[in-house]
Amino acid sequence: MTVASSMDCDVVVIGSGNAGFCAALSAAQAHAGKVILIDKCPENWAGGNSYFTAGAFRTVHAGLQDVLPLVSNVDETTSKLIDLEPYSTEDFLNDMSRITQDKYDKQLGKVLVEESNEVVKWLAKNGLDFELSFNRQAYKVDGRYKFFGGICLKTNDGGAGLVKFHQRVAKAHNVEILYSTAAQKLNLNSEGSFASVCADRSGKPLMINARAVVLAAGGFESNPTMRERYLGPGWELAHVRGTPYNTGECLEIAIRDISAQKAGQWSGCHSVAWDANSPANSGNREVSNEFTKSGYPLGITINIKGYRFFDEGADLRNYTYAKFGRAILAQPQSVVFQIWDSKGTPWLRDEEYRDEIVEKIWGDTIEQLAARCTEKGLENAEQFVETIRRYNEAVQAAAEEVGDRKWDPAVRDGLSTQSSHKSLEIPKSNWALPIKVGPFMAVKVGCGVTFTFGGLAVDHDTSGVISTLTGRPIPGVFCAGEMMGGLFYENYPGGSGLTSGAVFGRKAGTSAARLCRGNGFSGAPT
């Protein structure tokens, strides 16, 4: 029988994503004492899902002058070409309410929103290189950069740059990182407080004794069995957008071992239009977020039977992209085609649609495009052509009724398929341009699952995990990131995931440090 080795520390963090690293950093800065971060993934998979993001942070801000000191990619000349309206606390809360159908936990949402500006400035102060996201969150219209959808900030080099920053800063703060170390059991002492983590480190048992633990190991999106159990039939077929290591064990361990209370929508997830030719069971760390195919508002989307099935222009992309993966998964064979003509294709983002990463299907006519899509899985070419014909007729009728209204991809421009004398059963509510000028392009996409919305219930003041037995926080147990439930339902405002991980990760680490200091452990108050 193998005897477990042991380690002692003050705070142990489980998970090496943005939330876990923020927890470790804040605990170290709050003088928690010795901080250890563990992750079951090998070091070359560090960062969890954070690595696969575009690095966008949604934050309250007072306009361009508030964010310019945070960014490194704007010179004085460029700054004069930017239209960036303030994004207020009320704006963010309204988006949370609207996008989640007002089902989000109001206390957690208030903390997320009110601390969002402070937390991005904390990250910037610690050396995180932010940029204005010209490539994904702005369009250049009439010579001016117009930001849309409540997001303007991203990290340099996206998720890869974010993870490199976290690893560098953790090392500078003497956080010990153990990769290939999987948590297996959480232990409480006789008084019901956290005592230790039993782990497996590269096949050998390891006991980590600590004063506090931060659970930040992600959701269950990489576990097809759990996806089918909680999200429903068919979800085992979704492609995994990020890390293959978010398989839900830590959620099950916390519920089983310490009676952690569940919270949030366990049947919901963040899912996107994702390249149908991508790997099925994990993201590609080199291609990363570029498998996303979010150019759908600029064209139309048709299933293999030849029909449109959702309103591509229902809202700005940042408010719809995380729910349309579910709509795609529900279609026959769970694959569809995104369609544009020669007026739409120039607006597509290069990082999502460049030739090196996506298979493009071309046709000089709609009929030729339909024939070539048939070679890629389209089952009804005639209906495909008819759907585009009827769409074009509806666009023309609506355009005649509204007159000279200008097409503008950076605002809800109201150019639709609906008019008093001709409307489609499934509208396109904004950005409805006719698909008439060849060459025409199609891209085949499926559903990419990003993260799950169900998680653990936490106290909004401390990020302490709530017990099902007492209804109160379990002493010494904290949670952040995708393991925390209650913020998102059916959908989420784009960019709020990384912000949530940072806000509640920072709060969890600070709370863990406060507990350690309050019990006479190492460290001094800040």
Protein backbone atom coordinates (compact mmCIF):
# COMPACT_ATOMS: atom_id res chain seq x y z
CA MET A 1 0.00 0.00 0.00
CA THR A 2 1.37 3.40 -1.00
CA VAL A 3 1.71 5.86 1.86
CA ALA A 4 0.55 9.37 1.01
CA SER A 5 3.07 12.15 1.17
CA SER A 6 1.88 15.39 2.66
CA MET A 7 2.33 19.14 2.31
CA ASP A 8 1.29 21.98 4.60
CA CYS A 9 0.17 25.42 3.50
CA ASP A 10 -2.24 28.17 4.44
CA VAL A 11 -4.35 28.32 1.27
CA VAL A 12 -4.75 25.71 -1.44
CA VAL A 13 -6.37 26.72 -4.73
CA ILE A 14 -7.79 24.04 -7.05
CA GLY A 15 -7.73 25.12 -10.70
CA SER A 16 -5.27 27.06 -12.87
CA GLY A 17 -7.69 29.20 -14.84
CA ASN A 18 -8.23 32.93 -14.50
CA ALA A 19 -10.36 32.53 -11.34
CA GLY A 20 -7.89 30.22 -9.61
CA PHE A 21 -4.89 32.40 -10.40
CA CYS A 22 -6.76 35.53 -9.25
CA ALA A 23 -7.55 33.75 -5.99
CA ALA A 24 -3.94 32.71 -5.50
CA LEU A 25 -2.63 36.18 -6.28
CA SER A 26 -5.07 37.98 -4.00
CA ALA A 27 -4.41 35.51 -1.17
CA ALA A 28 -0.66 36.07 -1.51
CA GLN A 29 -1.06 39.84 -1.63
CA ALA A 30 -3.30 39.74 1.44
CA HIS A 31 -0.51 37.96 3.35
CA ALA A 32 -2.25 34.59 3.62
CA GLY A 33 1.06 32.83 4.11
CA LYS A 34 1.98 29.86 1.94
CA VAL A 35 -0.26 29.46 -1.11
CA ILE A 36 -0.33 26.33 -3.27
CA LEU A 37 -2.25 26.04 -6.53
CA ILE A 38 -2.98 22.59 -7.96
CA ASP A 39 -4.47 21.44 -11.26
CA LYS A 40 -4.99 17.95 -12.63
CA CYS A 41 -3.84 19.02 -16.10
CA PRO A 42 -0.21 18.79 -17.18
CA GLU A 43 1.67 22.09 -17.32
CA ASN A 44 1.31 22.36 -21.11
CA TRP A 45 -2.48 22.55 -20.60
CA ALA A 46 -2.32 25.22 -17.89
CA GLY A 47 -5.01 27.88 -17.84
CA GLY A 48 -8.17 25.84 -18.18
CA ASN A 49 -10.77 27.46 -20.39
CA SER A 50 -9.18 30.87 -19.85
CA TYR A 51 -6.50 29.93 -22.37
CA PHE A 52 -9.14 29.49 -25.09
CA THR A 53 -10.89 32.82 -24.61
CA ALA A 54 -10.43 35.94 -26.70
CA GLY A 55 -9.47 37.63 -23.42
CA ALA A 56 -12.49 39.97 -23.28
CA PHE A 57 -13.44 41.57 -19.94
CA ARG A 58 -16.83 43.25 -19.59
CA THR A 59 -16.52 46.12 -17.16
CA VAL A 60 -18.26 49.26 -16.03
CA HIS A 61 -16.34 52.32 -17.25
CA ALA A 62 -16.80 56.06 -17.65
CA GLY A 63 -15.88 56.17 -21.33
CA LEU A 64 -12.70 56.32 -23.37
CA GLN A 65 -10.69 58.41 -20.91
CA ASP A 66 -11.36 55.87 -18.15
CA VAL A 67 -9.95 52.92 -20.12
CA LEU A 68 -7.13 54.56 -22.08
CA PRO A 69 -4.70 54.42 -19.10
CA LEU A 70 -5.22 50.63 -19.02
CA VAL A 71 -4.40 49.85 -22.64
CA SER A 72 -1.19 49.62 -24.65
CA ASN A 73 -2.39 49.72 -28.25
CA VAL A 74 -3.84 53.22 -28.69
CA ASP A 75 -1.77 56.18 -29.80
CA GLU A 76 -2.96 59.78 -29.74
CA THR A 77 -3.98 59.80 -33.41
CA THR A 78 -6.05 56.63 -33.07
CA SER A 79 -7.70 57.83 -29.86
CA LYS A 80 -9.31 60.67 -31.83
CA LEU A 81 -11.04 58.15 -34.12
CA ILE A 82 -12.75 56.13 -31.37
CA ASP A 83 -16.41 56.27 -30.39
CA LEU A 84 -16.75 54.65 -26.97
CA GLU A 85 -19.71 55.61 -24.82
CA PRO A 86 -19.62 55.06 -21.03
CA TYR A 87 -20.91 51.68 -19.83
CA SER A 88 -22.55 52.33 -16.48
CA THR A 89 -23.46 50.13 -13.54
CA GLU A 90 -27.07 50.45 -14.65
CA ASP A 91 -26.16 49.40 -18.20
CA PHE A 92 -24.38 46.27 -16.98
CA LEU A 93 -27.17 45.32 -14.56
CA ASN A 94 -29.78 45.89 -17.25
CA ASP A 95 -27.84 43.59 -19.57
CA MET A 96 -27.63 40.93 -16.86
CA SER A 97 -31.37 41.15 -16.32
CA ARG A 98 -32.29 41.19 -20.01
CA ILE A 99 -29.93 38.44 -21.15
CA THR A 100 -30.68 36.01 -18.29
CA GLN A 101 -34.42 36.77 -18.29
CA ASP A 102 -33.88 38.31 -14.85
CA LYS A 103 -33.09 34.92 -13.30
CA TYR A 104 -29.57 35.76 -12.15
CA ASP A 105 -28.73 35.95 -8.44
CA LYS A 106 -29.19 39.65 -7.72
CA GLN A 107 -26.63 39.82 -4.92
CA LEU A 108 -23.94 38.05 -6.95
CA GLY A 109 -24.76 40.19 -9.98
CA LYS A 110 -24.47 43.38 -7.97
CA VAL A 111 -21.01 42.39 -6.74
CA LEU A 112 -19.91 41.38 -10.25
CA VAL A 113 -21.00 44.68 -11.74
CA GLU A 114 -19.93 47.05 -8.96
CA GLU A 115 -16.46 45.52 -8.61
CA SER A 116 -15.79 45.02 -12.34
CA ASN A 117 -13.98 48.33 -12.89
CA GLU A 118 -11.88 47.93 -9.77
CA VAL A 119 -10.83 44.39 -10.64
CA VAL A 120 -9.60 45.19 -14.18
CA LYS A 121 -7.58 48.07 -12.74
CA TRP A 122 -6.16 45.70 -10.12
CA LEU A 123 -5.11 43.28 -12.88
CA ALA A 124 -3.60 46.12 -14.91
CA LYS A 125 -1.71 47.36 -11.86
CA ASN A 126 -0.24 43.87 -11.49
CA GLY A 127 0.99 43.95 -15.08
CA LEU A 128 -1.79 42.50 -17.23
CA ASP A 129 -1.50 44.04 -20.70
CA PHE A 130 -4.95 45.20 -21.77
CA GLU A 131 -5.83 46.45 -25.24
CA LEU A 132 -8.85 48.02 -26.84
CA SER A 133 -10.45 45.18 -28.79
CA PHE A 134 -10.59 46.73 -32.24
CA ASN A 135 -10.59 43.34 -33.96
CA ARG A 136 -13.61 41.80 -32.19
CA GLN A 137 -15.59 44.54 -30.45
CA ALA A 138 -15.56 47.41 -32.94
CA TYR A 139 -16.34 48.11 -36.56
CA LYS A 140 -14.75 50.91 -38.53
CA VAL A 141 -17.70 52.82 -39.95
CA ASP A 142 -17.22 56.07 -41.87
CA GLY A 143 -13.61 56.24 -40.70
CA ARG A 144 -14.40 55.87 -36.99
CA TYR A 145 -13.99 52.89 -34.65
CA LYS A 146 -17.42 52.20 -33.16
CA PHE A 147 -17.44 49.87 -30.15
CA PHE A 148 -20.59 47.90 -29.56
CA GLY A 149 -22.24 45.52 -27.12
CA GLY A 150 -20.73 46.69 -23.83
CA ILE A 151 -17.19 45.33 -24.30
CA CYS A 152 -14.05 47.25 -25.16
CA LEU A 153 -11.20 45.58 -23.23
CA LYS A 154 -9.27 42.43 -24.07
CA THR A 155 -5.91 41.02 -23.07
CA ASN A 156 -2.91 41.17 -25.37
CA ASP A 157 -2.61 37.78 -27.12
CA GLY A 158 -6.04 36.77 -25.82
CA GLY A 159 -6.31 33.85 -23.44
CA ALA A 160 -2.73 32.75 -24.04
CA GLY A 161 -1.47 36.16 -22.94
CA LEU A 162 -3.77 36.11 -19.91
CA VAL A 163 -2.46 32.73 -18.74
CA LYS A 164 1.18 33.75 -19.26
CA PHE A 165 0.55 36.84 -17.14
CA HIS A 166 -1.00 34.78 -14.36
CA GLN A 167 1.84 32.26 -14.32
CA ARG A 168 4.43 35.02 -14.21
CA VAL A 169 2.75 36.98 -11.42
CA ALA A 170 2.02 33.86 -9.37
CA LYS A 171 5.70 32.95 -9.49
CA ALA A 172 6.66 36.48 -8.46
CA HIS A 173 4.40 36.13 -5.41
CA ASN A 174 5.86 32.74 -4.45
CA VAL A 175 2.72 30.75 -5.25
CA GLU A 176 3.70 27.10 -5.60
CA ILE A 177 2.03 25.46 -8.59
CA LEU A 178 1.55 21.69 -8.83
CA TYR A 179 0.37 20.42 -12.20
CA SER A 180 -0.75 16.82 -12.85
CA THR A 181 -2.27 16.96 -9.37
CA ALA A 182 -5.94 15.99 -9.20
CA ALA A 183 -8.09 16.68 -6.16
CA GLN A 184 -9.90 13.51 -5.04
CA LYS A 185 -11.42 14.30 -1.65
CA LEU A 186 -12.12 17.30 0.56
CA ASN A 187 -11.86 16.86 4.30
CA LEU A 188 -13.40 18.85 7.12
CA ASN A 189 -12.25 18.71 10.74
CA SER A 190 -14.42 17.80 13.73
CA GLU A 191 -15.67 21.38 13.94
CA GLY A 192 -16.86 21.39 10.33
CA SER A 193 -14.06 23.60 8.99
CA PHE A 194 -11.84 22.81 6.03
CA ALA A 195 -8.82 20.69 6.90
CA SER A 196 -7.22 19.09 3.84
CA VAL A 197 -7.36 17.91 0.24
CA CYS A 198 -6.55 14.37 -0.77
CA ALA A 199 -5.01 14.44 -4.23
CA ASP A 200 -3.32 12.27 -6.80
CA ARG A 201 -0.03 13.70 -8.04
CA SER A 202 1.16 11.89 -11.13
CA GLY A 203 -0.21 8.61 -9.80
CA LYS A 204 0.98 9.04 -6.21
CA PRO A 205 -1.27 10.01 -3.28
CA LEU A 206 -0.72 13.44 -1.76
CA MET A 207 -2.33 15.03 1.29
CA ILE A 208 -2.38 18.84 1.33
CA ASN A 209 -3.17 20.27 4.75
CA ALA A 210 -4.37 23.87 4.65
CA ARG A 211 -6.40 26.47 6.49
CA ALA A 212 -8.55 27.30 3.48
CA VAL A 213 -9.36 26.03 -0.01
CA VAL A 214 -10.56 27.88 -3.11
CA LEU A 215 -12.49 25.71 -5.56
CA ALA A 216 -11.91 27.03 -9.09
CA ALA A 217 -11.69 23.88 -11.20
CA GLY A 218 -14.30 24.74 -13.82
CA GLY A 219 -17.57 23.12 -14.82
CA PHE A 220 -18.45 19.81 -16.47
CA GLU A 221 -18.54 20.85 -20.12
CA SER A 222 -15.79 18.39 -21.10
CA ASN A 223 -17.66 15.40 -19.64
CA PRO A 224 -20.11 14.02 -22.25
CA THR A 225 -21.91 11.88 -19.68
CA MET A 226 -22.55 14.83 -17.36
CA ARG A 227 -23.53 17.02 -20.32
CA GLU A 228 -26.19 14.52 -21.36
CA ARG A 229 -27.36 14.08 -17.76
CA TYR A 230 -27.75 17.77 -16.97
CA LEU A 231 -28.00 19.61 -20.31
CA GLY A 232 -30.11 16.97 -22.03
CA PRO A 233 -30.07 14.43 -24.87
CA GLY A 234 -27.79 15.28 -27.75
CA TRP A 235 -25.31 17.31 -25.74
CA GLU A 236 -22.83 14.46 -25.81
CA LEU A 237 -22.40 15.39 -29.50
CA ALA A 238 -21.30 18.98 -28.87
CA HIS A 239 -17.69 19.84 -29.58
CA VAL A 240 -15.63 20.92 -26.58
CA ARG A 241 -14.45 24.46 -27.16
CA GLY A 242 -11.75 24.56 -24.47
CA THR A 243 -9.82 22.33 -22.11
CA PRO A 244 -10.58 18.59 -21.98
CA TYR A 245 -9.85 18.63 -18.23
CA ASN A 246 -13.05 20.37 -17.05
CA THR A 247 -14.90 17.14 -16.35
CA GLY A 248 -16.84 18.05 -13.24
CA GLU A 249 -15.19 15.90 -10.57
CA CYS A 250 -14.56 18.82 -8.23
CA LEU A 251 -18.22 19.76 -8.32
CA GLU A 252 -19.19 16.19 -7.45
CA ILE A 253 -16.49 16.00 -4.76
CA ALA A 254 -17.69 19.20 -3.08
CA ILE A 255 -21.32 18.07 -3.12
CA ARG A 256 -20.43 14.58 -1.86
CA ASP A 257 -17.71 15.29 0.70
CA ILE A 258 -18.69 18.57 2.30
CA SER A 259 -22.40 18.88 1.41
CA ALA A 260 -21.86 21.93 -0.78
CA GLN A 261 -25.11 23.43 -2.00
CA LYS A 262 -25.87 23.52 -5.72
CA ALA A 263 -26.91 26.75 -7.41
CA GLY A 264 -27.67 28.14 -10.83
CA GLN A 265 -28.94 26.54 -14.01
CA TRP A 266 -27.45 23.07 -14.21
CA SER A 267 -29.32 22.53 -17.49
CA GLY A 268 -27.72 25.61 -19.08
CA CYS A 269 -24.41 26.41 -20.70
CA HIS A 270 -22.45 28.84 -22.84
CA SER A 271 -22.33 27.43 -26.37
CA VAL A 272 -21.39 29.03 -29.66
CA ALA A 273 -21.32 28.57 -33.42
CA TRP A 274 -18.13 26.52 -33.80
CA ASP A 275 -16.27 25.20 -36.82
CA ALA A 276 -17.79 21.84 -37.77
CA ASN A 277 -14.33 20.58 -38.71
CA SER A 278 -12.82 21.32 -35.28
CA PRO A 279 -11.64 18.58 -32.89
CA ALA A 280 -14.62 17.07 -31.07
CA ASN A 281 -13.34 16.50 -27.55
CA SER A 282 -11.05 19.44 -26.81
CA GLY A 283 -9.94 22.79 -28.09
CA ASN A 284 -6.81 23.21 -30.19
CA ARG A 285 -4.34 25.33 -28.21
CA GLU A 286 -2.79 26.75 -31.37
CA VAL A 287 -6.01 27.65 -33.19
CA SER A 288 -7.73 28.36 -29.84
CA ASN A 289 -10.68 30.74 -30.07
CA GLU A 290 -10.39 31.09 -33.85
CA PHE A 291 -12.76 28.15 -34.35
CA THR A 292 -15.54 30.51 -33.22
CA LYS A 293 -17.76 31.55 -36.11
CA SER A 294 -19.59 34.66 -34.92
CA GLY A 295 -20.15 36.38 -38.27
CA TYR A 296 -23.76 35.19 -38.41
CA PRO A 297 -25.32 38.70 -37.87
CA LEU A 298 -23.80 39.75 -41.20
CA GLY A 299 -25.54 36.98 -43.17
CA ILE A 300 -28.02 34.18 -42.64
CA THR A 301 -27.81 30.65 -41.26
CA ILE A 302 -29.50 27.64 -42.91
CA ASN A 303 -29.80 24.06 -41.66
CA ILE A 304 -29.21 20.93 -43.77
CA LYS A 305 -32.92 20.80 -44.67
CA GLY A 306 -32.59 24.23 -46.26
CA TYR A 307 -34.36 26.36 -43.64
CA ARG A 308 -33.42 29.29 -41.43
CA PHE A 309 -34.18 28.58 -37.78
CA PHE A 310 -33.24 31.63 -35.66
CA ASP A 311 -33.13 35.40 -35.89
CA GLU A 312 -29.50 36.18 -36.78
CA GLY A 313 -30.10 39.87 -36.08
CA ALA A 314 -31.98 39.53 -32.79
CA ASP A 315 -29.35 41.55 -30.95
CA LEU A 316 -25.71 42.57 -31.05
CA ARG A 317 -23.38 39.57 -31.27
CA ASN A 318 -22.15 39.95 -27.67
CA TYR A 319 -25.65 39.20 -26.43
CA THR A 320 -26.51 36.24 -28.66
CA TYR A 321 -23.39 34.24 -29.51
CA ALA A 322 -23.39 32.25 -26.24
CA LYS A 323 -26.90 30.86 -26.81
CA PHE A 324 -26.95 30.12 -30.53
CA GLY A 325 -24.79 27.02 -30.11
CA ARG A 326 -27.79 25.40 -28.42
CA ALA A 327 -30.00 26.36 -31.37
CA ILE A 328 -27.50 24.80 -33.79
CA LEU A 329 -27.21 21.59 -31.76
CA ALA A 330 -31.00 21.15 -31.99
CA GLN A 331 -30.92 21.13 -35.81
CA PRO A 332 -30.80 17.93 -37.90
CA GLN A 333 -27.33 16.38 -37.64
CA SER A 334 -26.41 19.35 -35.38
CA VAL A 335 -24.69 21.19 -38.26
CA VAL A 336 -25.71 24.25 -40.30
CA PHE A 337 -24.35 26.60 -42.95
CA GLN A 338 -23.56 30.30 -42.48
CA ILE A 339 -24.14 32.21 -45.75
CA TRP A 340 -22.92 35.59 -47.07
CA ASP A 341 -22.62 37.33 -50.42
CA SER A 342 -19.75 39.53 -51.60
CA LYS A 343 -21.04 42.50 -49.59
CA GLY A 344 -21.00 40.56 -46.32
CA THR A 345 -17.73 38.65 -46.55
CA PRO A 346 -15.42 41.72 -46.29
CA TRP A 347 -16.84 42.41 -42.81
CA LEU A 348 -15.97 38.96 -41.42
CA ARG A 349 -13.24 38.84 -38.77
CA ASP A 350 -9.98 37.51 -40.14
CA GLU A 351 -9.17 35.62 -36.93
CA GLU A 352 -12.37 33.58 -37.33
CA TYR A 353 -12.63 33.20 -41.10
CA ARG A 354 -9.10 33.26 -42.52
CA ASP A 355 -8.34 30.62 -45.13
CA GLU A 356 -5.83 28.79 -42.94
CA ILE A 357 -8.40 27.76 -40.31
CA VAL A 358 -11.76 27.40 -42.04
CA GLU A 359 -13.07 25.51 -45.05
CA LYS A 360 -14.93 27.98 -47.27
CA ILE A 361 -17.56 26.84 -49.74
CA TRP A 362 -17.89 29.16 -52.76
CA GLY A 363 -20.38 29.57 -55.55
CA ASP A 364 -20.79 32.11 -58.34
CA THR A 365 -24.57 31.67 -58.07
CA ILE A 366 -26.87 30.65 -55.23
CA GLU A 367 -27.65 27.44 -57.14
CA GLN A 368 -23.94 26.64 -57.44
CA LEU A 369 -23.40 27.37 -53.77
CA ALA A 370 -26.29 25.03 -52.90
CA ALA A 371 -24.78 22.27 -55.05
CA ARG A 372 -21.42 22.60 -53.35
CA CYS A 373 -23.00 22.68 -49.89
CA THR A 374 -24.74 19.42 -50.84
CA GLU A 375 -21.28 17.87 -51.11
CA LYS A 376 -20.73 18.94 -47.48
CA GLY A 377 -23.99 17.65 -46.03
CA LEU A 378 -26.83 19.88 -47.26
CA GLU A 379 -29.81 17.59 -47.89
CA ASN A 380 -32.25 19.88 -49.70
CA ALA A 381 -30.61 22.20 -52.22
CA GLU A 382 -33.96 23.32 -53.67
CA GLN A 383 -35.23 24.51 -50.30
CA PHE A 384 -31.86 26.21 -49.64
CA VAL A 385 -32.29 28.26 -52.83
CA GLU A 386 -35.96 28.97 -52.05
CA THR A 387 -35.14 30.14 -48.51
CA ILE A 388 -32.62 32.66 -49.83
CA ARG A 389 -35.07 33.81 -52.53
CA ARG A 390 -37.82 34.44 -49.96
CA TYR A 391 -35.35 36.13 -47.62
CA ASN A 392 -34.22 38.50 -50.38
CA GLU A 393 -37.81 39.39 -51.26
CA ALA A 394 -38.58 40.19 -47.62
CA VAL A 395 -35.44 42.32 -47.28
CA GLN A 396 -36.36 44.27 -50.41
CA ALA A 397 -39.93 44.87 -49.24
CA ALA A 398 -38.77 46.09 -45.82
CA ALA A 399 -36.10 48.33 -47.37
CA GLU A 400 -38.69 50.01 -49.58
CA GLU A 401 -40.85 50.70 -46.55
CA VAL A 402 -38.12 52.21 -44.31
CA GLY A 403 -36.49 54.27 -47.03
CA ASP A 404 -32.91 55.50 -46.63
CA ARG A 405 -32.08 53.89 -43.29
CA LYS A 406 -28.36 53.11 -43.20
CA TRP A 407 -26.90 49.65 -42.63
CA ASP A 408 -24.56 49.78 -39.60
CA PRO A 409 -23.09 46.62 -38.01
CA ALA A 410 -22.11 48.49 -34.81
CA VAL A 411 -25.68 49.39 -33.78
CA ARG A 412 -29.10 47.78 -33.89
CA ASP A 413 -29.86 49.37 -37.25
CA GLY A 414 -33.45 48.13 -37.63
CA LEU A 415 -32.92 46.89 -41.19
CA SER A 416 -35.07 43.79 -41.10
CA THR A 417 -37.11 41.32 -43.12
CA GLN A 418 -40.41 42.51 -41.66
CA SER A 419 -42.74 44.97 -43.37
CA SER A 420 -46.44 45.70 -43.47
CA HIS A 421 -47.00 43.65 -46.62
CA LYS A 422 -44.30 40.94 -46.46
CA SER A 423 -42.66 39.30 -43.44
CA LEU A 424 -40.85 36.08 -42.67
CA GLU A 425 -42.04 33.64 -40.02
CA ILE A 426 -38.54 33.79 -38.53
CA PRO A 427 -37.40 37.41 -38.88
CA LYS A 428 -34.01 38.87 -39.22
CA SER A 429 -34.45 41.94 -37.02
CA ASN A 430 -31.28 43.88 -37.82
CA TRP A 431 -28.53 44.02 -40.48
CA ALA A 432 -30.73 42.38 -43.12
CA LEU A 433 -28.95 42.87 -46.42
CA PRO A 434 -30.00 40.94 -49.53
CA ILE A 435 -27.83 38.00 -50.54
CA LYS A 436 -27.66 38.69 -54.25
CA VAL A 437 -24.17 39.73 -55.34
CA GLY A 438 -21.74 36.87 -56.00
CA PRO A 439 -19.48 35.24 -55.33
CA PHE A 440 -21.34 33.62 -52.43
CA MET A 441 -19.70 31.93 -49.46
CA ALA A 442 -20.81 29.33 -46.94
CA VAL A 443 -19.12 27.89 -43.85
CA LYS A 444 -20.28 24.73 -42.12
CA VAL A 445 -20.60 25.10 -38.35
CA GLY A 446 -21.72 23.08 -35.35
CA CYS A 447 -22.08 23.66 -31.63
CA GLY A 448 -19.09 24.37 -29.39
CA VAL A 449 -19.75 24.13 -25.66
CA THR A 450 -17.69 26.59 -23.60
CA PHE A 451 -18.75 26.28 -19.98
CA THR A 452 -21.69 25.13 -17.90
CA PHE A 453 -23.86 27.50 -15.85
CA GLY A 454 -24.65 25.23 -12.89
CA GLY A 455 -22.30 25.29 -9.92
CA LEU A 456 -22.04 25.81 -6.18
CA ALA A 457 -23.89 28.36 -4.08
CA VAL A 458 -21.65 31.00 -2.53
CA ASP A 459 -21.97 33.88 -0.11
CA HIS A 460 -21.79 37.10 -2.12
CA ASP A 461 -19.69 38.93 0.48
CA THR A 462 -16.95 36.32 0.90
CA SER A 463 -17.39 33.82 -1.95
CA GLY A 464 -17.67 31.18 0.77
CA VAL A 465 -19.39 27.94 -0.28
CA ILE A 466 -22.83 27.42 1.28
CA SER A 467 -23.61 24.16 3.09
CA THR A 468 -26.82 22.27 2.36
CA LEU A 469 -26.83 21.20 6.02
CA THR A 470 -26.59 24.61 7.69
CA GLY A 471 -27.46 27.08 4.95
CA ARG A 472 -24.33 28.99 5.94
CA PRO A 473 -20.81 29.21 4.48
CA ILE A 474 -18.57 26.25 5.25
CA PRO A 475 -15.60 27.68 7.19
CA GLY A 476 -12.49 27.73 5.03
CA VAL A 477 -14.15 26.73 1.75
CA PHE A 478 -14.45 29.29 -1.06
CA CYS A 479 -15.36 29.12 -4.74
CA ALA A 480 -14.96 31.17 -7.94
CA GLY A 481 -15.12 30.95 -11.70
CA GLU A 482 -17.14 28.36 -13.59
CA MET A 483 -17.61 26.26 -10.43
CA MET A 484 -19.76 29.05 -8.97
CA GLY A 485 -23.44 28.94 -9.89
CA GLY A 486 -26.13 31.59 -9.98
CA LEU A 487 -24.94 34.28 -12.39
CA PHE A 488 -25.96 33.03 -15.82
CA TYR A 489 -29.16 31.47 -17.19
CA GLU A 490 -29.75 30.35 -20.81
CA ASN A 491 -27.32 33.05 -21.97
CA TYR A 492 -24.80 35.54 -20.66
CA PRO A 493 -23.48 39.00 -21.58
CA GLY A 494 -20.27 38.37 -23.51
CA GLY A 495 -17.05 39.01 -21.59
CA SER A 496 -18.64 38.67 -18.17
CA GLY A 497 -17.15 35.21 -17.56
CA LEU A 498 -13.56 36.37 -17.20
CA THR A 499 -14.74 39.36 -15.16
CA SER A 500 -16.67 37.06 -12.83
CA GLY A 501 -13.63 34.82 -12.42
CA ALA A 502 -11.48 37.81 -11.52
CA VAL A 503 -14.00 39.47 -9.17
CA PHE A 504 -14.93 36.36 -7.21
CA GLY A 505 -11.48 34.80 -7.49
CA ARG A 506 -10.00 37.92 -5.93
CA LYS A 507 -12.74 37.93 -3.28
CA ALA A 508 -12.20 34.23 -2.49
CA GLY A 509 -8.44 34.68 -2.10
CA THR A 510 -8.83 37.73 0.10
CA SER A 511 -11.44 35.97 2.25
CA ALA A 512 -9.20 32.93 2.61
CA ALA A 513 -6.30 35.14 3.70
CA ARG A 514 -8.50 36.97 6.20
CA LEU A 515 -9.55 33.64 7.72
CA CYS A 516 -5.92 32.56 8.04
CA ARG A 517 -4.85 35.79 9.68
CA GLY A 518 -7.86 35.85 11.97
CA ASN A 519 -6.93 32.44 13.35
CA GLY A 520 -3.41 33.46 14.13
CA PHE A 521 -1.83 31.87 11.08
CA SER A 522 1.05 33.31 9.12
CA GLY A 523 0.81 36.72 7.53
CA ALA A 524 -0.01 40.20 8.66
CA PRO A 525 -3.06 42.33 7.88
CA THR A 526 -2.82 44.54 4.79
